[in-house]
PDB file of C-alpha atoms in Angstrom:
ATOM      1  CA  MET A  58      22.337 105.904 108.684  1.00 87.00           C
ATOM      2  CA  LYS A  59      25.490 105.338 107.588  1.00 97.00           C
ATOM      3  CA  LEU A  60      27.020 108.404 106.615  1.00 98.00           C
ATOM      4  CA  ASP A  61      30.149 109.012 104.690  1.00 98.00           C
ATOM      5  CA  LEU A  62      30.918 112.606 105.170  1.00 98.00           C
ATOM      6  CA  MET A  63      30.095 114.578 108.037  1.00 98.00           C
ATOM      7  CA  VAL A  64      30.396 117.714 109.123  1.00 98.00           C
ATOM      8  CA  MET A  65      30.854 118.202 112.932  1.00 98.00           C
ATOM      9  CA  THR A  66      31.370 122.029 113.675  1.00 98.00           C
ATOM     10  CA  VAL A  67      30.640 123.523 116.634  1.00 98.00           C
ATOM     11  CA  HIS A  68      28.321 127.218 114.822  1.00 98.00           C
ATOM     12  CA  PRO A  69      25.470 126.762 112.449  1.00 96.00           C
ATOM     13  CA  ASP A  70      27.404 128.114 109.773  1.00 97.00           C
ATOM     14  CA  ASP A  71      30.231 127.520 110.564  1.00 98.00           C
ATOM     15  CA  ALA A  72      29.468 124.348 108.066  1.00 98.00           C
ATOM     16  CA  GLU A  73      28.719 126.278 104.666  1.00 98.00           C
ATOM     17  CA  LEU A  74      30.891 128.466 105.375  1.00 98.00           C
ATOM     18  CA  GLY A  75      33.917 126.509 105.655  1.00 98.00           C
ATOM     19  CA  ALA A  76      32.561 122.951 103.674  1.00 98.00           C
ATOM     20  CA  GLY A  77      29.637 124.071 101.989  1.00 98.00           C
ATOM     21  CA  GLY A  78      31.231 123.290  98.806  1.00 98.00           C
ATOM     22  CA  THR A  79      32.448 120.027  99.694  1.00 98.00           C
ATOM     23  CA  ILE A  80      29.278 118.573 100.965  1.00 98.00           C
ATOM     24  CA  ALA A  81      27.270 120.076  97.859  1.00 98.00           C
ATOM     25  CA  LYS A  82      29.833 118.085  95.769  1.00 98.00           C
ATOM     26  CA  TYR A  83      30.082 114.861  97.361  1.00 98.00           C
ATOM     27  CA  ILE A  84      26.274 114.945  98.021  1.00 98.00           C
ATOM     28  CA  ALA A  85      25.826 115.197  94.104  1.00 98.00           C
ATOM     29  CA  ALA A  86      28.427 112.248  93.640  1.00 98.00           C
ATOM     30  CA  GLY A  87      26.143 110.250  95.724  1.00 98.00           C
ATOM     31  CA  LYS A  88      27.955 109.934  99.149  1.00 98.00           C
ATOM     32  CA  LYS A  89      25.757 110.276 102.217  1.00 98.00           C
ATOM     33  CA  VAL A  90      26.235 113.371 103.880  1.00 98.00           C
ATOM     34  CA  GLY A  91      25.362 115.127 107.575  1.00 98.00           C
ATOM     35  CA  ILE A  92      25.953 118.114 109.157  1.00 98.00           C
ATOM     36  CA  VAL A  93      26.252 118.151 113.106  1.00 98.00           C
ATOM     37  CA  ASP A  94      26.403 121.245 114.828  1.00 98.00           C
ATOM     38  CA  LEU A  95      27.669 121.640 118.298  1.00 98.00           C
ATOM     39  CA  THR A  96      26.250 124.204 119.888  1.00 98.00           C
ATOM     40  CA  GLN A  97      23.076 126.952 118.789  1.00 97.00           C
ATOM     41  CA  GLY A  98      24.733 129.997 118.293  1.00 95.00           C
ATOM     42  CA  GLU A  99      22.724 131.544 120.915  1.00 95.00           C
ATOM     43  CA  LEU A 100      25.674 133.837 121.504  1.00 95.00           C
ATOM     44  CA  GLY A 101      25.421 135.359 118.468  1.00 92.00           C
ATOM     45  CA  THR A 102      25.297 139.366 118.611  1.00 92.00           C
ATOM     46  CA  ARG A 103      22.119 138.887 115.661  1.00 92.00           C
ATOM     47  CA  GLY A 104      19.025 136.715 115.183  1.00 89.00           C
ATOM     48  CA  THR A 105      18.343 133.624 118.461  1.00 92.00           C
ATOM     49  CA  SER A 106      18.587 130.087 118.698  1.00 92.00           C
ATOM     50  CA  GLU A 107      15.271 129.788 117.303  1.00 94.00           C
ATOM     51  CA  THR A 108      16.442 131.642 113.938  1.00 94.00           C
ATOM     52  CA  ARG A 109      19.689 130.097 113.425  1.00 94.00           C
ATOM     53  CA  LYS A 110      17.342 126.556 114.240  1.00 96.00           C
ATOM     54  CA  GLN A 111      15.389 127.496 111.176  1.00 97.00           C
ATOM     55  CA  GLU A 112      18.644 129.071 109.013  1.00 97.00           C
ATOM     56  CA  ALA A 113      20.145 126.197 109.335  1.00 97.00           C
ATOM     57  CA  ALA A 114      17.030 123.686 108.390  1.00 98.00           C
ATOM     58  CA  LYS A 115      17.064 126.401 105.324  1.00 98.00           C
ATOM     59  CA  ALA A 116      20.827 126.172 104.328  1.00 98.00           C
ATOM     60  CA  ALA A 117      20.783 121.308 104.990  1.00 98.00           C
ATOM     61  CA  GLU A 118      17.728 121.657 102.559  1.00 98.00           C
ATOM     62  CA  ILE A 119      19.627 123.523 100.329  1.00 98.00           C
ATOM     63  CA  LEU A 120      22.943 121.714 100.854  1.00 98.00           C
ATOM     64  CA  GLY A 121      20.594 118.275 100.479  1.00 98.00           C
ATOM     65  CA  VAL A 122      22.147 116.168 103.035  1.00 98.00           C
ATOM     66  CA  GLN A 123      20.629 113.380 104.476  1.00 97.00           C
ATOM     67  CA  VAL A 124      21.013 114.327 108.395  1.00 98.00           C
ATOM     68  CA  ARG A 125      21.511 117.669 110.105  1.00 98.00           C
ATOM     69  CA  GLU A 126      21.544 117.210 113.866  1.00 98.00           C
ATOM     70  CA  ASN A 127      22.399 120.084 116.547  1.00 98.00           C
ATOM     71  CA  LEU A 128      24.030 118.267 120.154  1.00 98.00           C
ATOM     72  CA  GLY A 129      22.879 121.051 121.777  1.00 98.00           C
ATOM     73  CA  LEU A 130      26.739 121.989 123.989  1.00 98.00           C
ATOM     74  CA  ARG A 131      26.552 125.156 125.450  1.00 97.00           C
ATOM     75  CA  ASP A 132      27.424 128.002 122.979  1.00 97.00           C
ATOM     76  CA  GLY A 133      31.359 130.098 124.638  1.00 97.00           C
ATOM     77  CA  PHE A 134      31.894 127.855 127.149  1.00 97.00           C
ATOM     78  CA  PHE A 135      31.517 124.220 126.460  1.00 98.00           C
ATOM     79  CA  ALA A 136      34.426 121.867 127.652  1.00 97.00           C
ATOM     80  CA  ASN A 137      35.991 119.596 126.547  1.00 98.00           C
ATOM     81  CA  ASP A 138      35.285 117.288 129.083  1.00 98.00           C
ATOM     82  CA  GLU A 139      33.923 113.808 129.744  1.00 98.00           C
ATOM     83  CA  GLU A 140      30.295 114.904 129.473  1.00 98.00           C
ATOM     84  CA  SER A 141      30.991 116.756 126.011  1.00 98.00           C
ATOM     85  CA  GLN A 142      33.239 113.988 124.212  1.00 98.00           C
ATOM     86  CA  LEU A 143      30.483 111.191 125.198  1.00 98.00           C
ATOM     87  CA  ILE A 144      27.742 113.802 123.309  1.00 98.00           C
ATOM     88  CA  ILE A 145      30.259 113.491 120.260  1.00 98.00           C
ATOM     89  CA  ILE A 146      31.150 110.324 120.726  1.00 98.00           C
ATOM     90  CA  ARG A 147      27.160 108.893 119.886  1.00 98.00           C
ATOM     91  CA  ALA A 148      26.881 110.946 117.471  1.00 98.00           C
ATOM     92  CA  ILE A 149      30.194 109.402 115.906  1.00 98.00           C
ATOM     93  CA  ARG A 150      28.714 106.323 116.506  1.00 98.00           C
ATOM     94  CA  LYS A 151      25.991 106.824 115.799  1.00 98.00           C
ATOM     95  CA  TYR A 152      26.343 108.041 112.461  1.00 98.00           C
ATOM     96  CA  GLN A 153      29.881 106.091 111.588  1.00 98.00           C
ATOM     97  CA  PRO A 154      31.232 108.338 108.957  1.00 98.00           C
ATOM     98  CA  GLU A 155      34.262 107.285 107.217  1.00 98.00           C
ATOM     99  CA  ILE A 156      35.760 111.526 107.052  1.00 98.00           C
ATOM    100  CA  VAL A 157      34.676 113.903 109.757  1.00 98.00           C
ATOM    101  CA  ILE A 158      35.232 117.711 108.494  1.00 98.00           C
ATOM    102  CA  THR A 159      35.103 120.099 111.810  1.00 98.00           C
ATOM    103  CA  ASN A 160      36.454 123.280 112.492  1.00 98.00           C
ATOM    104  CA  ALA A 161      39.919 125.274 112.715  1.00 98.00           C
ATOM    105  CA  LEU A 162      43.113 124.584 114.552  1.00 97.00           C
ATOM    106  CA  ASP A 163      43.265 128.010 115.688  1.00 97.00           C
ATOM    107  CA  ASP A 164      41.428 130.925 114.964  1.00 97.00           C
ATOM    108  CA  ARG A 165      40.237 134.520 115.499  1.00 95.00           C
ATOM    109  CA  HIS A 166      36.879 132.424 117.205  1.00 96.00           C
ATOM    110  CA  PRO A 167      38.308 130.961 120.900  1.00 97.00           C
ATOM    111  CA  ASP A 168      35.630 128.372 119.971  1.00 97.00           C
ATOM    112  CA  HIS A 169      36.524 126.828 117.141  1.00 98.00           C
ATOM    113  CA  GLY A 170      40.215 125.940 118.045  1.00 98.00           C
ATOM    114  CA  ARG A 171      38.330 124.206 120.556  1.00 98.00           C
ATOM    115  CA  ALA A 172      35.525 122.606 119.661  1.00 98.00           C
ATOM    116  CA  SER A 173      38.551 121.248 117.246  1.00 98.00           C
ATOM    117  CA  LYS A 174      40.338 119.690 119.712  1.00 98.00           C
ATOM    118  CA  LEU A 175      37.362 118.377 121.668  1.00 98.00           C
ATOM    119  CA  VAL A 176      36.393 116.828 118.172  1.00 98.00           C
ATOM    120  CA  ASN A 177      39.528 115.662 118.024  1.00 98.00           C
ATOM    121  CA  ASP A 178      40.341 113.392 121.065  1.00 98.00           C
ATOM    122  CA  ALA A 179      36.291 112.369 121.175  1.00 98.00           C
ATOM    123  CA  LEU A 180      37.417 110.667 117.643  1.00 98.00           C
ATOM    124  CA  PHE A 181      39.665 108.696 119.219  1.00 98.00           C
ATOM    125  CA  LEU A 182      38.151 107.651 122.085  1.00 98.00           C
ATOM    126  CA  SER A 183      35.134 106.039 120.104  1.00 98.00           C
ATOM    127  CA  GLY A 184      37.068 103.697 118.949  1.00 98.00           C
ATOM    128  CA  LEU A 185      37.820 102.391 122.561  1.00 98.00           C
ATOM    129  CA  ARG A 186      35.067  99.540 123.211  1.00 97.00           C
ATOM    130  CA  ARG A 187      35.543  99.757 127.437  1.00 98.00           C
ATOM    131  CA  ILE A 188      33.913 103.172 126.577  1.00 98.00           C
ATOM    132  CA  GLU A 189      29.897 102.561 126.322  1.00 98.00           C
ATOM    133  CA  THR A 190      27.172 104.487 125.475  1.00 98.00           C
ATOM    134  CA  VAL A 191      24.182 103.559 124.773  1.00 97.00           C
ATOM    135  CA  GLU A 192      21.303 105.080 121.937  1.00 95.00           C
ATOM    136  CA  GLU A 193      17.534 104.486 122.026  1.00 93.00           C
ATOM    137  CA  GLY A 194      18.797 101.642 124.259  1.00 95.00           C
ATOM    138  CA  GLN A 195      20.847 100.027 122.423  1.00 95.00           C
ATOM    139  CA  VAL A 196      24.838  99.813 123.914  1.00 97.00           C
ATOM    140  CA  GLN A 197      26.726 100.990 120.869  1.00 98.00           C
ATOM    141  CA  GLU A 198      29.328  99.785 119.058  1.00 97.00           C
ATOM    142  CA  ALA A 199      33.136 101.227 118.804  1.00 98.00           C
ATOM    143  CA  PHE A 200      34.267 103.109 116.141  1.00 98.00           C
ATOM    144  CA  ARG A 201      36.450 105.954 114.574  1.00 98.00           C
ATOM    145  CA  PRO A 202      36.695 107.489 111.427  1.00 98.00           C
ATOM    146  CA  ARG A 203      39.538 106.462 109.472  1.00 95.00           C
ATOM    147  CA  LEU A 204      39.797 110.370 108.683  1.00 97.00           C
ATOM    148  CA  GLN A 205      40.005 114.259 109.746  1.00 97.00           C
ATOM    149  CA  LEU A 206      40.299 117.372 108.715  1.00 98.00           C
ATOM    150  CA  GLN A 207      39.175 120.412 109.609  1.00 98.00           C
ATOM    151  CA  VAL A 208      38.216 123.731 107.807  1.00 98.00           C
ATOM    152  CA  ILE A 209      39.893 126.591 107.444  1.00 98.00           C
ATOM    153  CA  GLN A 210      37.909 129.455 108.392  1.00 97.00           C
ATOM    154  CA  ASP A 211      38.909 133.558 109.337  1.00 96.00           C
ATOM    155  CA  LYS A 212      42.244 133.257 110.132  1.00 96.00           C
ATOM    156  CA  TYR A 213      44.191 132.291 107.070  1.00 96.00           C
ATOM    157  CA  ILE A 214      46.275 128.532 107.279  1.00 97.00           C
ATOM    158  CA  GLN A 215      48.381 126.358 105.314  1.00 97.00           C
ATOM    159  CA  PRO A 216      46.029 124.182 103.806  1.00 98.00           C
ATOM    160  CA  ASN A 217      47.049 120.191 103.124  1.00 97.00           C
ATOM    161  CA  ILE A 218      45.207 119.937 100.894  1.00 97.00           C
ATOM    162  CA  ILE A 219      42.975 121.776  98.828  1.00 98.00           C
ATOM    163  CA  LEU A 220      39.509 120.089  96.780  1.00 98.00           C
ATOM    164  CA  ASP A 221      37.796 122.192  93.324  1.00 98.00           C
ATOM    165  CA  ILE A 222      34.369 123.145  94.179  1.00 98.00           C
ATOM    166  CA  THR A 223      34.492 125.312  91.282  1.00 98.00           C
ATOM    167  CA  ALA A 224      31.137 123.890  89.866  1.00 98.00           C
ATOM    168  CA  PHE A 225      29.542 123.707  93.695  1.00 98.00           C
ATOM    169  CA  TRP A 226      30.440 127.515  94.831  1.00 98.00           C
ATOM    170  CA  GLU A 227      26.703 128.898  93.658  1.00 98.00           C
ATOM    171  CA  LYS A 228      25.386 126.245  95.712  1.00 98.00           C
ATOM    172  CA  LYS A 229      27.867 126.913  98.708  1.00 98.00           C
ATOM    173  CA  GLU A 230      27.106 131.079  98.702  1.00 97.00           C
ATOM    174  CA  GLN A 231      23.292 129.759  98.598  1.00 97.00           C
ATOM    175  CA  SER A 232      23.496 127.817 102.031  1.00 98.00           C
ATOM    176  CA  ILE A 233      25.359 130.623 103.740  1.00 97.00           C
ATOM    177  CA  LEU A 234      22.681 133.349 102.247  1.00 96.00           C
ATOM    178  CA  ALA A 235      20.120 131.352 104.546  1.00 97.00           C
ATOM    179  CA  TYR A 236      21.330 132.548 107.413  1.00 96.00           C
ATOM    180  CA  THR A 237      19.620 135.517 106.318  1.00 94.00           C
ATOM    181  CA  THR A 238      19.807 137.247 109.844  1.00 93.00           C
ATOM    182  CA  GLN A 239      23.958 136.725 109.946  1.00 93.00           C
ATOM    183  CA  PHE A 240      25.340 137.379 106.685  1.00 93.00           C
ATOM    184  CA  ASN A 241      24.553 140.107 103.873  1.00 84.00           C
ATOM    185  CA  VAL A 242      22.092 142.461 105.456  1.00 81.00           C
ATOM    186  CA  SER A 243      21.523 145.969 105.242  1.00 72.00           C
ATOM    187  CA  ALA A 244      22.458 148.841 106.967  1.00 68.00           C
ATOM    188  CA  ASP A 245      19.214 149.623 108.066  1.00 69.00           C
ATOM    189  CA  ASP A 246      18.421 146.410 109.491  1.00 77.00           C
ATOM    190  CA  ASN A 247      17.592 147.199 113.246  1.00 79.00           C
ATOM    191  CA  GLU A 248      19.753 144.668 114.573  1.00 84.00           C
ATOM    192  CA  PRO A 249      23.628 145.179 115.828  1.00 87.00           C
ATOM    193  CA  GLN A 250      26.186 145.266 112.342  1.00 87.00           C
ATOM    194  CA  THR A 251      28.821 142.362 112.986  1.00 89.00           C
ATOM    195  CA  TYR A 252      31.996 141.272 111.332  1.00 88.00           C
ATOM    196  CA  ILE A 253      30.088 138.917 108.950  1.00 92.00           C
ATOM    197  CA  SER A 254      27.285 140.883 108.534  1.00 91.00           C
ATOM    198  CA  ASN A 255      28.725 143.372 106.329  1.00 88.00           C
ATOM    199  CA  PRO A 256      28.254 142.837 102.490  1.00 86.00           C
ATOM    200  CA  ASP A 257      32.190 142.733 102.742  1.00 91.00           C
ATOM    201  CA  PHE A 258      32.230 139.653 104.487  1.00 93.00           C
ATOM    202  CA  MET A 259      31.401 137.255 101.464  1.00 93.00           C
ATOM    203  CA  GLU A 260      33.576 139.383  99.212  1.00 95.00           C
ATOM    204  CA  SER A 261      35.885 138.177 101.174  1.00 95.00           C
ATOM    205  CA  THR A 262      34.911 134.553 101.380  1.00 96.00           C
ATOM    206  CA  ARG A 263      34.803 134.618  97.718  1.00 97.00           C
ATOM    207  CA  GLY A 264      37.783 135.867  97.319  1.00 97.00           C
ATOM    208  CA  ARG A 265      39.514 132.827  99.763  1.00 97.00           C
ATOM    209  CA  ALA A 266      38.086 130.590  97.929  1.00 98.00           C
ATOM    210  CA  ALA A 267      39.659 131.847  94.862  1.00 98.00           C
ATOM    211  CA  GLU A 268      43.103 132.569  96.014  1.00 97.00           C
ATOM    212  CA  LEU A 269      42.627 128.295  97.385  1.00 98.00           C
ATOM    213  CA  GLY A 270      41.434 127.413  93.829  1.00 98.00           C
ATOM    214  CA  ARG A 271      44.806 129.868  91.630  1.00 98.00           C
ATOM    215  CA  ASN A 272      46.440 126.916  93.662  1.00 97.00           C
ATOM    216  CA  ILE A 273      45.633 123.803  91.950  1.00 97.00           C
ATOM    217  CA  GLN A 274      44.542 125.633  88.703  1.00 97.00           C
ATOM    218  CA  VAL A 275      40.741 126.216  89.311  1.00 98.00           C
ATOM    219  CA  LYS A 276      37.935 128.646  89.859  1.00 98.00           C
ATOM    220  CA  TYR A 277      37.235 128.328  93.164  1.00 98.00           C
ATOM    221  CA  ALA A 278      38.015 125.802  96.046  1.00 98.00           C
ATOM    222  CA  GLU A 279      38.049 124.989  99.486  1.00 98.00           C
ATOM    223  CA  GLY A 280      41.173 123.541 101.702  1.00 98.00           C
ATOM    224  CA  PHE A 281      42.462 121.333 104.870  1.00 98.00           C
ATOM    225  CA  THR A 282      44.272 120.576 106.824  1.00 98.00           C
ATOM    226  CA  ALA A 283      44.987 117.651 108.810  1.00 98.00           C
ATOM    227  CA  ARG A 284      46.210 116.462 111.584  1.00 97.00           C
ATOM    228  CA  LYS A 285      48.202 113.753 110.476  1.00 95.00           C
ATOM    229  CA  LEU A 286      50.306 112.658 107.098  1.00 95.00           C
ATOM    230  CA  LEU A 287      47.746 111.833 104.261  1.00 94.00           C
ATOM    231  CA  GLY A 288      49.251 108.933 101.996  1.00 93.00           C
ATOM    232  CA  VAL A 289      47.549 107.723  98.294  1.00 90.00           C
ATOM    233  CA  HIS A 290      47.661 104.728  96.406  1.00 93.00           C
ATOM    234  CA  ASP A 291      47.852 107.211  93.421  1.00 94.00           C
ATOM    235  CA  ILE A 292      49.901 109.546  92.584  1.00 92.00           C
ATOM    236  CA  PHE A 293      48.637 110.069  88.736  1.00 92.00           C
ATOM    237  CA  GLN A 294      45.542 111.278  90.031  1.00 86.00           C
ATOM    238  CA  LEU A 295      47.181 114.316  91.702  1.00 86.00           C
ATOM    239  CA  LEU A 296      46.289 117.589  89.905  1.00 81.00           C
TER     240      LEU A 296
END
């Protein structure tokens, strides 16, 4: 399946937190959108890899994505090496997305910036025809998406582009809360409380969306960074 937009992030729930509104917005517009998680998030303090898998499936159902795949890299210990790059290259060539959104360039969680660099390198290499990959017995064609963007996660980074997601905030929030082991957990839960399980975390997530929205005079927005200058055909289309 060829995708218009692929969100390729390191942990299940990164896609929803960083780009859930964007995913919902473009699905509503008729675009083909998919999520590819690099790891199962198995090192998370709460839940298990199996519960995260179930929660990711539920979140994908809420958002309505065409596909969700997990590449099974090792949470916390994946490397930007040939083996990992080839796994990502296969996924890029398999889905041939026009746009890829990945993790923040730099963030509180070291996996985020490392994953962003890994995906960036793999995106470039995916366009080189002399790198041969095989999917289901067939040699894949070289392919390079035309644009890579990065989400803004815990650490605030000045965005290069801000997208209005006001009409899709509720769906974004529902997709995040599908991770019942991770977010909005009551204090009497048996597992340890974490930075993100406290209900205040969801309030800060809403606050970030409102802050970004205020910059373009809308209620809620998501921001993205780009590694290259972004060109437009029509400046009258800008907010």
